[in-house]
Short mmCIF file of C-alpha atoms in Angstrom, two decimals:
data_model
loop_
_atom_site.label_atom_id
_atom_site.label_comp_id
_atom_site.label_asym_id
_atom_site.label_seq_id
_atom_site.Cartn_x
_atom_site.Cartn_y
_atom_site.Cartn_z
CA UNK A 26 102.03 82.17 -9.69
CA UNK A 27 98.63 80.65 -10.98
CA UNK A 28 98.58 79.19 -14.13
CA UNK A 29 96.27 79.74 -16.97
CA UNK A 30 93.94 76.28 -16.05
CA UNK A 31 93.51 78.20 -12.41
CA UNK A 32 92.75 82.29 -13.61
CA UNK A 33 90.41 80.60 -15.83
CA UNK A 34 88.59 78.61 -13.41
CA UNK A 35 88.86 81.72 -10.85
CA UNK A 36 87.00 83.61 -13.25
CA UNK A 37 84.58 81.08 -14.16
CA UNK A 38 83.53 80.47 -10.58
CA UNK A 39 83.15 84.46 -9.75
CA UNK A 40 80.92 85.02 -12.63
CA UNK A 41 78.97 81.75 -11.34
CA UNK A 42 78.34 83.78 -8.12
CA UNK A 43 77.73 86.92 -9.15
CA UNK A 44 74.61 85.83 -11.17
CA UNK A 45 73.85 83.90 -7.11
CA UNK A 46 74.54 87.58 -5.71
CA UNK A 47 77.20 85.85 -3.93
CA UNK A 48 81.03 87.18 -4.76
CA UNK A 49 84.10 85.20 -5.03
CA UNK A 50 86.77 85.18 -2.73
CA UNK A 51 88.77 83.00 -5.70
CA UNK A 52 88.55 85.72 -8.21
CA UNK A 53 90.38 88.09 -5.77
CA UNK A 54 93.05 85.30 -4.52
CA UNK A 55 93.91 85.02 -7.79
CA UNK A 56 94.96 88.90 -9.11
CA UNK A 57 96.30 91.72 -7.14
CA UNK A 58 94.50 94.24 -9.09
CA UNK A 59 92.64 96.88 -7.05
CA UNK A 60 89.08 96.84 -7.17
CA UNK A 61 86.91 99.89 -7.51
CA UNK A 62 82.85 100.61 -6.08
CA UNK A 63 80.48 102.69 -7.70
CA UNK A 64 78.29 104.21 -6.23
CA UNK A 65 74.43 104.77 -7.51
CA UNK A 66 72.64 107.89 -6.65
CA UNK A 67 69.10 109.75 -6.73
CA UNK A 68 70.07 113.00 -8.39
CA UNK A 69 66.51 114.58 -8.79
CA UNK A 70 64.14 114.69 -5.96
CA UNK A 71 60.64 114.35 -7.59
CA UNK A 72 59.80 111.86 -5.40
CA UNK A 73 59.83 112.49 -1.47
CA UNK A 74 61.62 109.47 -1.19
CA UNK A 75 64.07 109.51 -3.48
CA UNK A 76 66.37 112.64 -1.80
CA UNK A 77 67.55 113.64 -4.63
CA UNK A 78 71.17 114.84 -3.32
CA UNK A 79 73.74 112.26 -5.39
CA UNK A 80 75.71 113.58 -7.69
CA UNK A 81 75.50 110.85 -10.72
CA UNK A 82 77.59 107.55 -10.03
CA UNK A 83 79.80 108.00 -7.24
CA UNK A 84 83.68 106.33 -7.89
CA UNK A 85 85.57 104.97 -5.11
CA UNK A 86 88.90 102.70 -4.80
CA UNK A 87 88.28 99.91 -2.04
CA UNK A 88 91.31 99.33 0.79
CA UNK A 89 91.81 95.26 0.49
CA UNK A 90 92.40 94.75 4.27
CA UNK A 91 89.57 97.05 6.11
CA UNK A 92 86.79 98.16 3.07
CA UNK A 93 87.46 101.20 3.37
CA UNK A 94 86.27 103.07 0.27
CA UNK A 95 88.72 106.24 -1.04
CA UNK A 96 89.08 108.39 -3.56
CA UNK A 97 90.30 107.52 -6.61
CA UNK A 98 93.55 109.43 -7.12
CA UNK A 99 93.18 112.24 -9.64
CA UNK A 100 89.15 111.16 -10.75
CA UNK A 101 86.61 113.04 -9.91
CA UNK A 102 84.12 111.98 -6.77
CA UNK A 103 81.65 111.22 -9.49
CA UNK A 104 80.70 110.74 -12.63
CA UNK A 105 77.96 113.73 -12.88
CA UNK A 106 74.42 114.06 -13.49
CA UNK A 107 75.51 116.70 -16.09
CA UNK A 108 78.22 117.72 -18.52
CA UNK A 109 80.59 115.80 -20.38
CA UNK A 110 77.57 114.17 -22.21
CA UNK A 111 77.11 111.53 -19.44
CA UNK A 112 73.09 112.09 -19.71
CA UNK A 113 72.46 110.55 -16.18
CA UNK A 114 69.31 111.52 -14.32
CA UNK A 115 68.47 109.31 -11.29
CA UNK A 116 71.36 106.48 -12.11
CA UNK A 117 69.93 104.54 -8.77
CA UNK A 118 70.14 101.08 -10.33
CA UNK A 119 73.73 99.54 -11.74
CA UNK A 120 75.07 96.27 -13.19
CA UNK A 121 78.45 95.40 -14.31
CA UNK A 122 78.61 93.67 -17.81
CA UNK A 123 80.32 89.61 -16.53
CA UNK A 124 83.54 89.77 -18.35
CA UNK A 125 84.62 93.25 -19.95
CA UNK A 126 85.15 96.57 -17.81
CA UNK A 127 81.85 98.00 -18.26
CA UNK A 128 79.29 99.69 -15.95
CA UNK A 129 75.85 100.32 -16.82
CA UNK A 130 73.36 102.33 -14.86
CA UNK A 131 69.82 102.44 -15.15
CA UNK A 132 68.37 105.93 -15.36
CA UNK A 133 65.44 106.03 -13.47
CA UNK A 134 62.72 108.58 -14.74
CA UNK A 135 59.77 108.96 -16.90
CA UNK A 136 61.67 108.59 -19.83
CA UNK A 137 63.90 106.02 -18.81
CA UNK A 138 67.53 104.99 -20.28
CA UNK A 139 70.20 103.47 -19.57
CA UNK A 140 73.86 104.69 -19.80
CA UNK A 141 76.98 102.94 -20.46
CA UNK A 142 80.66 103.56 -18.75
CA UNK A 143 83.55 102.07 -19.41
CA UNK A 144 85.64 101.14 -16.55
CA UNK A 145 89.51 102.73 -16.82
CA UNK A 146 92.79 101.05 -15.62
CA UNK A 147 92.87 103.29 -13.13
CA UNK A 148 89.06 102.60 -12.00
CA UNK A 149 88.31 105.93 -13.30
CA UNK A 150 84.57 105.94 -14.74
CA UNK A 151 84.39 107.33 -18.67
CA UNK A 152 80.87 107.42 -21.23
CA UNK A 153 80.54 105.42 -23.78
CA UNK A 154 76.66 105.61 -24.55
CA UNK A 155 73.32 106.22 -24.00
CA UNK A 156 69.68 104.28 -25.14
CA UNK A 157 66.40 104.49 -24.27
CA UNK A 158 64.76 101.45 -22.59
CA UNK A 159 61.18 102.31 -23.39
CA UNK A 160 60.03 102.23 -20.20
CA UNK A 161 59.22 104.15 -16.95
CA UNK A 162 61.38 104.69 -14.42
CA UNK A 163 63.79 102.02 -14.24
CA UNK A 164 64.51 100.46 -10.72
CA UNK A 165 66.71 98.21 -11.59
CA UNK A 166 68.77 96.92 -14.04
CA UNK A 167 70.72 93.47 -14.66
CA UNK A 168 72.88 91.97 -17.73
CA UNK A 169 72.60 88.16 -18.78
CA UNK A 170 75.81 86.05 -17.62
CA UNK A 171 76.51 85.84 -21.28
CA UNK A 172 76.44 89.30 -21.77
CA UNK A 173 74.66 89.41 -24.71
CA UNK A 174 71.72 91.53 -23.40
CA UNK A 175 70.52 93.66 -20.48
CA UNK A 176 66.97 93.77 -18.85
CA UNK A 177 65.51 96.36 -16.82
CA UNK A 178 62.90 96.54 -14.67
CA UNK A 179 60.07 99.40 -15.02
CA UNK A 180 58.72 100.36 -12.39
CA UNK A 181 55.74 103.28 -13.03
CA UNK A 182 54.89 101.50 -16.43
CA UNK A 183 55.39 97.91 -15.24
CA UNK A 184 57.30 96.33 -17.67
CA UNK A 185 60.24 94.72 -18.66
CA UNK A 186 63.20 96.15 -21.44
CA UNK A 187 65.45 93.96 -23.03
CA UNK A 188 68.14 95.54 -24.60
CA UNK A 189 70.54 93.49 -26.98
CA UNK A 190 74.62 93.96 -26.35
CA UNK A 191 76.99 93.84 -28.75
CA UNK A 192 80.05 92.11 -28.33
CA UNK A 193 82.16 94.75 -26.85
CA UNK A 194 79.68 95.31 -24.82
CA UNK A 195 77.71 98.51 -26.19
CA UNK A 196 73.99 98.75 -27.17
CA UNK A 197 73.07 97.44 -30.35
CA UNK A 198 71.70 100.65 -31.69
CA UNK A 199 70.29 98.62 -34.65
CA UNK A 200 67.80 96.92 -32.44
CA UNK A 201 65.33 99.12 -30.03
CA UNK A 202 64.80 97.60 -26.86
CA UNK A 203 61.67 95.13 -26.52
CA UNK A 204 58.68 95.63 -23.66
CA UNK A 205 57.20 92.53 -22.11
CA UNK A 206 54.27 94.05 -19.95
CA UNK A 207 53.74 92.27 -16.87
CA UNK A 208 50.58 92.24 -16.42
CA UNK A 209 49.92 90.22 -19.86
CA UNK A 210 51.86 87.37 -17.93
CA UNK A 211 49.19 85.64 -17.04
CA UNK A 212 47.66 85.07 -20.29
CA UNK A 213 44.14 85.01 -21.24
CA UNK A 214 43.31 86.32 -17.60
CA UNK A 215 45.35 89.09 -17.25
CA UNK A 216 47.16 89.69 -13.69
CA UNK A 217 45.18 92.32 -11.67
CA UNK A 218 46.94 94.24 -8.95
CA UNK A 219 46.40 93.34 -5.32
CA UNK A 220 44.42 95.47 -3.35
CA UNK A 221 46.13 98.24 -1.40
CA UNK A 222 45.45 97.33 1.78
CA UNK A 223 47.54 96.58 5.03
CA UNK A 224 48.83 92.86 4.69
CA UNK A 225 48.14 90.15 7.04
CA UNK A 226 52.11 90.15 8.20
CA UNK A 227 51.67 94.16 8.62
CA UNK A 228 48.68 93.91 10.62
CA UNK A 229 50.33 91.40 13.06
CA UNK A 230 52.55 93.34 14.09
CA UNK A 231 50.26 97.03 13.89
CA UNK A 232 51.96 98.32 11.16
CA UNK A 233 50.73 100.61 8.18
CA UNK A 234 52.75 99.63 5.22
CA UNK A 235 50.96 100.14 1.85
CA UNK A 236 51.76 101.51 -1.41
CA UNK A 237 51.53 101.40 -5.22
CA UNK A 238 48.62 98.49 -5.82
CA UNK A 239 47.09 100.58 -8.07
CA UNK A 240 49.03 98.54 -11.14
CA UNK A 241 51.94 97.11 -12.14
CA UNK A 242 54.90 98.26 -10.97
CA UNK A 243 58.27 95.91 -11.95
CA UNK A 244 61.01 96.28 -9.19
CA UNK A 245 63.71 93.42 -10.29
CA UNK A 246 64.49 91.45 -13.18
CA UNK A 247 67.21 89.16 -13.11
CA UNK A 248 68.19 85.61 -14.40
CA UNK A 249 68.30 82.55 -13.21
CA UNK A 250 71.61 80.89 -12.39
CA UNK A 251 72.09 79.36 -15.37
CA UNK A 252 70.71 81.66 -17.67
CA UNK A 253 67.48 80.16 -18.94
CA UNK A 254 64.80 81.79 -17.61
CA UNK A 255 64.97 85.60 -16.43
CA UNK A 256 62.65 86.33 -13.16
CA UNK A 257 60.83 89.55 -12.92
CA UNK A 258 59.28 90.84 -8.87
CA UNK A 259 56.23 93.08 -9.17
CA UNK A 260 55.43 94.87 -6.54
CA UNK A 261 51.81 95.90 -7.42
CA UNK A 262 50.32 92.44 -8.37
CA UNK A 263 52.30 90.71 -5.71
CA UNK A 264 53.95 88.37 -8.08
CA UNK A 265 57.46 86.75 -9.56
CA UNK A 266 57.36 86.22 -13.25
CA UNK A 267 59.46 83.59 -14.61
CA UNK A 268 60.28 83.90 -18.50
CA UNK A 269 61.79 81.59 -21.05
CA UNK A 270 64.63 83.23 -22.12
CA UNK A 271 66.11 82.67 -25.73
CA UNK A 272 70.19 82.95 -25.99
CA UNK A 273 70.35 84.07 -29.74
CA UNK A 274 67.49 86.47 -29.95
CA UNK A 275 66.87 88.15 -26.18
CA UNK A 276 62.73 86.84 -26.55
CA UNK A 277 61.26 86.32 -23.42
CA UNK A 278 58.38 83.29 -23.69
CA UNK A 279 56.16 80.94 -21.97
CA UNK A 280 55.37 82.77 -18.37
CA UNK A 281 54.58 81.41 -15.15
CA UNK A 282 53.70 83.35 -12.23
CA UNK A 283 53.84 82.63 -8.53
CA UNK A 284 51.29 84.90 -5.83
CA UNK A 285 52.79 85.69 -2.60
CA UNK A 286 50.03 87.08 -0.06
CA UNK A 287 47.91 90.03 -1.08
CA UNK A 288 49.40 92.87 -0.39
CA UNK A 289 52.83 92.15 0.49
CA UNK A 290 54.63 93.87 -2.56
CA UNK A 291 57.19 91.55 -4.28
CA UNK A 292 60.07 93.33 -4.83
CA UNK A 293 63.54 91.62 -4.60
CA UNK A 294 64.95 87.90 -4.67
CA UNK A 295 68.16 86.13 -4.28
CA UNK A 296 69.02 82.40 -5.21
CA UNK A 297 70.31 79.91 -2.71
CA UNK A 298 74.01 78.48 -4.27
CA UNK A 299 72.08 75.00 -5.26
CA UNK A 300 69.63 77.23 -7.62
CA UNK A 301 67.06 75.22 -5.95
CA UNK A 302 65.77 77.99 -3.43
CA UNK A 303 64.93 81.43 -3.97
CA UNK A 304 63.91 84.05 -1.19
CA UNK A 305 62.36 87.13 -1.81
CA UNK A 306 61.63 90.28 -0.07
CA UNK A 307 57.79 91.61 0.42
CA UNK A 308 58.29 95.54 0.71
CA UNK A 309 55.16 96.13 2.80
CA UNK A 310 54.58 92.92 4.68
CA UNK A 311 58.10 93.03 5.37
CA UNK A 312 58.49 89.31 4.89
CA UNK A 313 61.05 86.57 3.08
CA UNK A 314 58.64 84.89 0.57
CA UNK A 315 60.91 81.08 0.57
CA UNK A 316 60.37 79.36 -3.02
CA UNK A 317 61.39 76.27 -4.63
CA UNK A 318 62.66 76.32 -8.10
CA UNK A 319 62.67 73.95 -10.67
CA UNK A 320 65.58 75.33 -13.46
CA UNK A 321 64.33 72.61 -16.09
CA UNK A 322 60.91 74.34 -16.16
CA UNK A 323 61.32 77.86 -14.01
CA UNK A 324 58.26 77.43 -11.99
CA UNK A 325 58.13 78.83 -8.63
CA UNK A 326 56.31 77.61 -5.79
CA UNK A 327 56.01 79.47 -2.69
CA UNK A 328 56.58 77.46 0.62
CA UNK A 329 56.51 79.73 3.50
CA UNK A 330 56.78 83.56 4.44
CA UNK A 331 58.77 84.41 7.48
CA UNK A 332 58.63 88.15 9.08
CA UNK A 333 62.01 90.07 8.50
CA UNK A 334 61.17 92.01 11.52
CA UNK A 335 62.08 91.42 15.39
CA UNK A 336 59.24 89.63 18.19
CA UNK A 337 57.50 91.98 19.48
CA UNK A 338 57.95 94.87 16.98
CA UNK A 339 55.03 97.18 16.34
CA UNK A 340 54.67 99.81 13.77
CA UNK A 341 55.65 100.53 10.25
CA UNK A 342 58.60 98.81 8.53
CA UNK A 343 59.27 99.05 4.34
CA UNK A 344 61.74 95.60 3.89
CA UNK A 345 64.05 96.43 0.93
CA UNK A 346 67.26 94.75 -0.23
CA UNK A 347 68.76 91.12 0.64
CA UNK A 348 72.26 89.32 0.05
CA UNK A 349 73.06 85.46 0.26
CA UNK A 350 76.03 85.66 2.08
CA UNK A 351 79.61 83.77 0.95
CA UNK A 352 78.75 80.41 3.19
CA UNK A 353 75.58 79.77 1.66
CA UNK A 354 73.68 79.47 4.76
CA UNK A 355 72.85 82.77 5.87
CA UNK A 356 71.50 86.04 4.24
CA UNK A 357 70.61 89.06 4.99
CA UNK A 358 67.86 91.38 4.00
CA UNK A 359 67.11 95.55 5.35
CA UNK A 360 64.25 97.07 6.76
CA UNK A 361 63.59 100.93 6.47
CA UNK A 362 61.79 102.92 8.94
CA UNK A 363 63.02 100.14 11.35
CA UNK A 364 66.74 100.57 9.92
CA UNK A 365 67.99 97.24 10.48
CA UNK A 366 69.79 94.44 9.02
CA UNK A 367 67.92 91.15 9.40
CA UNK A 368 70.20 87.53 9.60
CA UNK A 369 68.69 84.52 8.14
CA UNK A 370 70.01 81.18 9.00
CA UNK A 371 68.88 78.54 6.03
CA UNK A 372 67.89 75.03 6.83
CA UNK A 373 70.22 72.96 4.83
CA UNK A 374 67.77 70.23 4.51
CA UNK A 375 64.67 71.71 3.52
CA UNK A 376 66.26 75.77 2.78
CA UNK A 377 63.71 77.08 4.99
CA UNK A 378 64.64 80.56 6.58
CA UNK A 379 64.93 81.36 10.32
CA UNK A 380 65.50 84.95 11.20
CA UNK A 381 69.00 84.71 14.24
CA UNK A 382 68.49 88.87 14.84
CA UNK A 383 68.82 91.89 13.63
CA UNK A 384 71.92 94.47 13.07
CA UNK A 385 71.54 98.44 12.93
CA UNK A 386 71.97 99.33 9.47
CA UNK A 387 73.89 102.64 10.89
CA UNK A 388 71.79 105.18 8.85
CA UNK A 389 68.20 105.75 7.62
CA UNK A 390 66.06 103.78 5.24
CA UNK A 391 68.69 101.26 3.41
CA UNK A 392 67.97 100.69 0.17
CA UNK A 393 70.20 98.09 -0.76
CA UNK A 394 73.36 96.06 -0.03
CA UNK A 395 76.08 94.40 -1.59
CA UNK A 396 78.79 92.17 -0.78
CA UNK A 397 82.50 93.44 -2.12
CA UNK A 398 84.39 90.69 -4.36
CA UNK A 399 86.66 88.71 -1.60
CA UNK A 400 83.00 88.31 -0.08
CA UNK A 401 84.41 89.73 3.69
CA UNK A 402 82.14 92.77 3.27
CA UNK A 403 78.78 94.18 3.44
CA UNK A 404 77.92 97.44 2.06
CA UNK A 405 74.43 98.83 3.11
CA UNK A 406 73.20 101.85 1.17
CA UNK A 407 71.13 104.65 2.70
CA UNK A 408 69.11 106.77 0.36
CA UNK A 409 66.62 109.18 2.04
CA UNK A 410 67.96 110.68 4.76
CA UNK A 411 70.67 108.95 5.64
CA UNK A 412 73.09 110.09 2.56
CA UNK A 413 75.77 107.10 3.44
CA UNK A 414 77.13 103.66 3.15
CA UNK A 415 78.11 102.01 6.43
CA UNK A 416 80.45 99.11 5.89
CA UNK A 417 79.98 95.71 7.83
CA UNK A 418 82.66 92.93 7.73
CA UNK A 419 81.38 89.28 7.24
CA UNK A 420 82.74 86.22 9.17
CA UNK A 421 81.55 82.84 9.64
CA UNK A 422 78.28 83.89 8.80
CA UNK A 423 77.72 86.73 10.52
CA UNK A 424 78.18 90.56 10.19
CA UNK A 425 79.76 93.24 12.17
CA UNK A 426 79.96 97.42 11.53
CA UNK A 427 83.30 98.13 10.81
CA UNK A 428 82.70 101.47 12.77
CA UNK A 429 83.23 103.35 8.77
CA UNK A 430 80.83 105.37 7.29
CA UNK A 431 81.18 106.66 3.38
CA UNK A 432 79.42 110.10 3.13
CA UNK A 433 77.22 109.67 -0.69
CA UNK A 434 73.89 111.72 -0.80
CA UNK A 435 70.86 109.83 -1.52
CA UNK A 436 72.67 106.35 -2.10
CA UNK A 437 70.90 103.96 -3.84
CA UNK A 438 73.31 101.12 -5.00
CA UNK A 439 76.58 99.74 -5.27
CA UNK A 440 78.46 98.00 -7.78
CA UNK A 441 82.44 96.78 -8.04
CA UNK A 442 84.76 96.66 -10.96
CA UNK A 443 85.73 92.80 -10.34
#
């Protein structure tokens, strides 16, 4: 049996890697408890691209040895979009809070919110709350590694919300949440959106990809590894944001910004293990934008940008989600339109990515993917058309489809209780 000295240090290193998007194979070795996935779904159309055919935040038990996701005995397939007070609309972004059994979705619509869940013994999802974040449409949503507040990322109003946490882990209704507007980042010169034009990386390979230069539009916020500075991708002015972040009160201070090319459409990041490298996906020139990172400071600077897509491809690709994978020297990242899964193999030297190939992502335009928390699989989310998650196992740095599909309409994101 492990001793105290060893669950602590288990848990220690898994919420370490979490805030990497890496998960910890420790944390499982050390309890038996089953682990639950949550799924996040796009319940109201509005949007051609959103589907619109989830149900509210999909609850699943995960089998240990093959990923297979069930149902949970007795709960129903989801928590829904209405009834029983759950006031979800949209929940297509989620986060677990680091240390108690809490799940938090991030409504995303006009007037955007965020709801609460607490996480039963038997993985069963139940509300606990509801807040406004004060801004528009929410695409995604992280908590601090301290747990002491959650961020949000706005994406029609182009902002930030942070939203303080009390210590059990509800919203401090006492405080409302604060707006940092992106494009006041740049300070006296405000940033100014990118034109909305076909990016150099799009054009080499004939493509079409624009969209949504006409402002700001926030897609992630998250922190750093260590919790000092919280990073913010926006996708219209083709930027990462790196904040100061203050511990006691939630303020957000002192930006920098780093450009990728014009055009390209920031939208989401990963850190290597060393919190030295950070790579991010550019939606429309459907590159990996590699950075260095300084954590004393949190300046970026951009070093390269690689295409995500195969030689020789020609047309129109979106890129989407990535994942560092357990090892630390590969990652992966999606494509829509071209419905792949692209492998990165990092340079341990100098970090710098080389695309190995390219997986089918076994459905249509995947939105996102996340590893499950023994780190041995993949989960790739299909939100259009595709109304699934295909499951891929990981070894020695690469990925294989585990032939198992998981019927959720319009899937958008998945989260785990551990």
């Amino acid at each position: 049996m492990a001793s105290r000295r060893q669950l602590l240090q288990a848990s220690a290193l898994a919420s370490g890697l979490g805030a990497l998007g890496l998960a910890g194979s420790t944390a499982q070795a050390a309890t038996s408890r089953p682990v639950y996935a949550y799924v996040g779904t796009y319940t109201d159309g509005g949007k051609p691209w959103r589907g619109g055919r989830g149900l509210g935040v999909h609850q699943f038990m995960v089998d240990s040895a093959t990923g297979a996701l069930k149902p949970i005995p007795g709960a129903p397939p989801a928590v829904a979009s209405s009834g029983n007070d759950a006031k979800l609309r949209n929940p297509a972004s989620l986060a677990r809070h680091p240390t108690l059994p809490l799940l938090y979705a991030a409504n995303e619509f006009e007037a955007g919110s965020v709801s609460a869940f607490r996480i039963g013994a038997d993985g069963a999802l139940s509300f606990v709350a509801e807040m406004v974040c004060g801004g528009k449409d929410p695409a995604h949503i992280s908590v601090h590694p301290e747990g002491g507040f959650l961020f949000t990322a706005n994406y029609a109003s182009g902002d930030v919300s942070v939203i303080a946490l009390r210590a059990d882990g509800s919203f401090d209704a006492d405080r409302a949440a604060v707006i940092y507007k992106d494009a006041a980042a740049c300070g006296a010169t405000p940033c100014k959106p990118g034109a909305d034009v076909v990016p150099a990386a799009a054009r080499s390979h004939e493509g079409f990809a624009t969209s949504d230069h006409d402002g700001p539009h926030a897609h992630m916020v998250h922190s750093d590894p260590r919790g000092n500075f919280v990073l913010v991708a926006d996708l219209g002015l083709d930027r990462v944001i790196s904040y100061r972040f203050d511990r006691a009160t939630g303020v957000l201070s002192q930006p920098s910004t780093v450009a990728v090319s014009e055009s390209s459409g920031a939208r989401h990041f990963v850190f290597h293990p060393n919190g030295k490298w950070l790579y991010l996906v550019n939606e429309e020139a459907s590159t990996i934008a590699f950075m260095r990172y300084d954590g004393s400071t949190g300046v970026l600077a951009l070093v390269s940008e690689t295409s995500a897509l195969p030689a020789g491809f020609k047309g129109t690709s979106y890129a989407s989600g990535i994942r560092m994978l357990p090892d630390g020297q590969h990652f992966v990242s999606l494509n829509r339109l071209h419905d792949s899964i692209s492998l990165f193999r990092i340079d341990s030297r100098t970090g710098a990515p080389t695309l190995v190939r390219e997986e089918w992502s076994r459905g249509n335009y995947p939105r996102s993917c996340t590893l499950d928390p023994s780190g041995r699989f993949l989960y790739v989310c299909h939100n259009k058309q595709g109304d699934n998650v295909t499951i891929f196992r990981v070894q020695k740095g690469d990925i294989r489809f585990t032939g198992q599909y998981v019927a959720v309409g319009s899937a958008s994101a998945i989260e785990f209780s551990a």
